[in-house]
Coordinates of C-alpha atoms in Angstrom, one line a residue:
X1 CA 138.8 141.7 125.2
X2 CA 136.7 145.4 124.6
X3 CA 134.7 143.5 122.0
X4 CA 133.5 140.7 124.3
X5 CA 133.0 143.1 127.2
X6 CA 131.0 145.2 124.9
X7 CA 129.2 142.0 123.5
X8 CA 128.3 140.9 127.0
X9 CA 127.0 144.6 127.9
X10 CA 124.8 144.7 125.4
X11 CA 123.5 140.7 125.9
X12 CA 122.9 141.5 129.6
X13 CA 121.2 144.8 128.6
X14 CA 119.1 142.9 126.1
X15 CA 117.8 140.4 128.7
X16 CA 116.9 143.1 131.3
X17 CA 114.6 145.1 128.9
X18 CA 113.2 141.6 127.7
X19 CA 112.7 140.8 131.2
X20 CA 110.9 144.6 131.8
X21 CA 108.9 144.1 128.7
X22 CA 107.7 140.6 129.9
X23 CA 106.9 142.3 133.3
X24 CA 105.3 145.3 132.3
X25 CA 103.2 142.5 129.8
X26 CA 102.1 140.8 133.0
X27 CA 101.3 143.5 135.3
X28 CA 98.9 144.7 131.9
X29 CA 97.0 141.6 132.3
X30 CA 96.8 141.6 136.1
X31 CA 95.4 145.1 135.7
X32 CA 92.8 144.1 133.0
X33 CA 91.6 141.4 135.8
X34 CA 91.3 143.6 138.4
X35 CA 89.6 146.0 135.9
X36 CA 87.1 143.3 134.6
X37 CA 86.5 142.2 138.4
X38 CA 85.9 145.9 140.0
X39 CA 83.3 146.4 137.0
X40 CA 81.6 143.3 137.7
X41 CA 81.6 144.3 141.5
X42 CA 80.1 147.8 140.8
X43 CA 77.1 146.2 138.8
X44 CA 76.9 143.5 141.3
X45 CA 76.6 146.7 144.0
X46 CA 74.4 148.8 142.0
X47 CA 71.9 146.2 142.1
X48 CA 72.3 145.4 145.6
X49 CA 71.1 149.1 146.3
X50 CA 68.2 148.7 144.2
X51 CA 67.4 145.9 146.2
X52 CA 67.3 147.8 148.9
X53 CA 65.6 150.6 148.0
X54 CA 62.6 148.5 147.0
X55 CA 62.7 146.5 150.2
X56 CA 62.6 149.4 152.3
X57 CA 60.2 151.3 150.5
X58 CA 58.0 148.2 151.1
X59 CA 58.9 147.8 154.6
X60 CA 58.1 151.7 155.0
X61 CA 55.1 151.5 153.3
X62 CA 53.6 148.0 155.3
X63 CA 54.5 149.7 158.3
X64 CA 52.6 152.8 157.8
X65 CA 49.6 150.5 156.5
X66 CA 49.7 148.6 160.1
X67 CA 50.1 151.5 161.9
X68 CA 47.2 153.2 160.2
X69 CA 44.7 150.4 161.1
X70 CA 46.3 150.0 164.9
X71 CA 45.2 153.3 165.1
X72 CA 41.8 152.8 163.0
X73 CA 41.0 149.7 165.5
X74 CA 42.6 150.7 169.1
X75 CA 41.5 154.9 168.8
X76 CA 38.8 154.8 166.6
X77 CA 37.1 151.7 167.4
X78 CA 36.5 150.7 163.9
X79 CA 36.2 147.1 162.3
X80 CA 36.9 145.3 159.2
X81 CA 34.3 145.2 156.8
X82 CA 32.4 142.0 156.2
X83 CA 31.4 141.0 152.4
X84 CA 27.7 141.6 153.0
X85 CA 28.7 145.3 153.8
X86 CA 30.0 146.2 150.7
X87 CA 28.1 147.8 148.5
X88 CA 29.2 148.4 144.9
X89 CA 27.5 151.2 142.8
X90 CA 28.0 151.3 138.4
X91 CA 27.5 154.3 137.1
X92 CA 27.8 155.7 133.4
X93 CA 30.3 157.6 132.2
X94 CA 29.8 160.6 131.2

C-alpha cells in the first residue's frame, strides 16, 4: 500500500511540474508577443513624432511667412512685384 501511495505521489508530482513547465512555456511566448508588438509600437511612435516635428516646423514657418507680408502690405504699404519689375544682373566670378 506505501508503494502505490508513493507511486501516486510521485505521478501527481510529475504532472504538476509538466503542467508548470507547459505554463511557464506559454506565458514565454505571450511575453515574446507583447515584446515584438511594443517594439513595433515604439517605431510606429517614433515616426509619428517626426511627423510632427516636420509639420509643425512648416506650419511655424508659413505662418511667420504670412505674417511677414500682412505686415509688408497692411504697415508698410508695399506690393507684390510684377515680372516686368524684376531685374536680373550676371556678374563674373571672381
Amino acid at each position: 500500500m506505501r508503494q502505490v501511495h508513493e507511486t501516486l505521489f510521485r505521478a501527481v508530482c510529475l504532472c504538476a511540474a509538466a503542467m508548470m513547465l507547459v505554463l511557464s512555456l506559454l506565458c514565454s511566448i505571450r511575453l515574446a508577443a507583447v515584446n515584438d508588438r511594443a517594439a513595433k509600437l515604439e517605431k510606429e511612435n517614433e515616426a509619428l513624432e517626426r511627423e510632427i516635428a516636420v509639420m509643425t516646423a512648416r506650419a511655424e514657418s508659413r505662418l511667420s511667412l504670412e505674417a511677414l507680408e500682412r505686415y509688408a502690405v497692411e504697415e508698410l504699404g508695399l506690393q507684390r512685384c510684377t515680372p516686368g519689375q524684376i531685374v536680373v544682373i550676371d556678374t563674373p566670378v571672381g
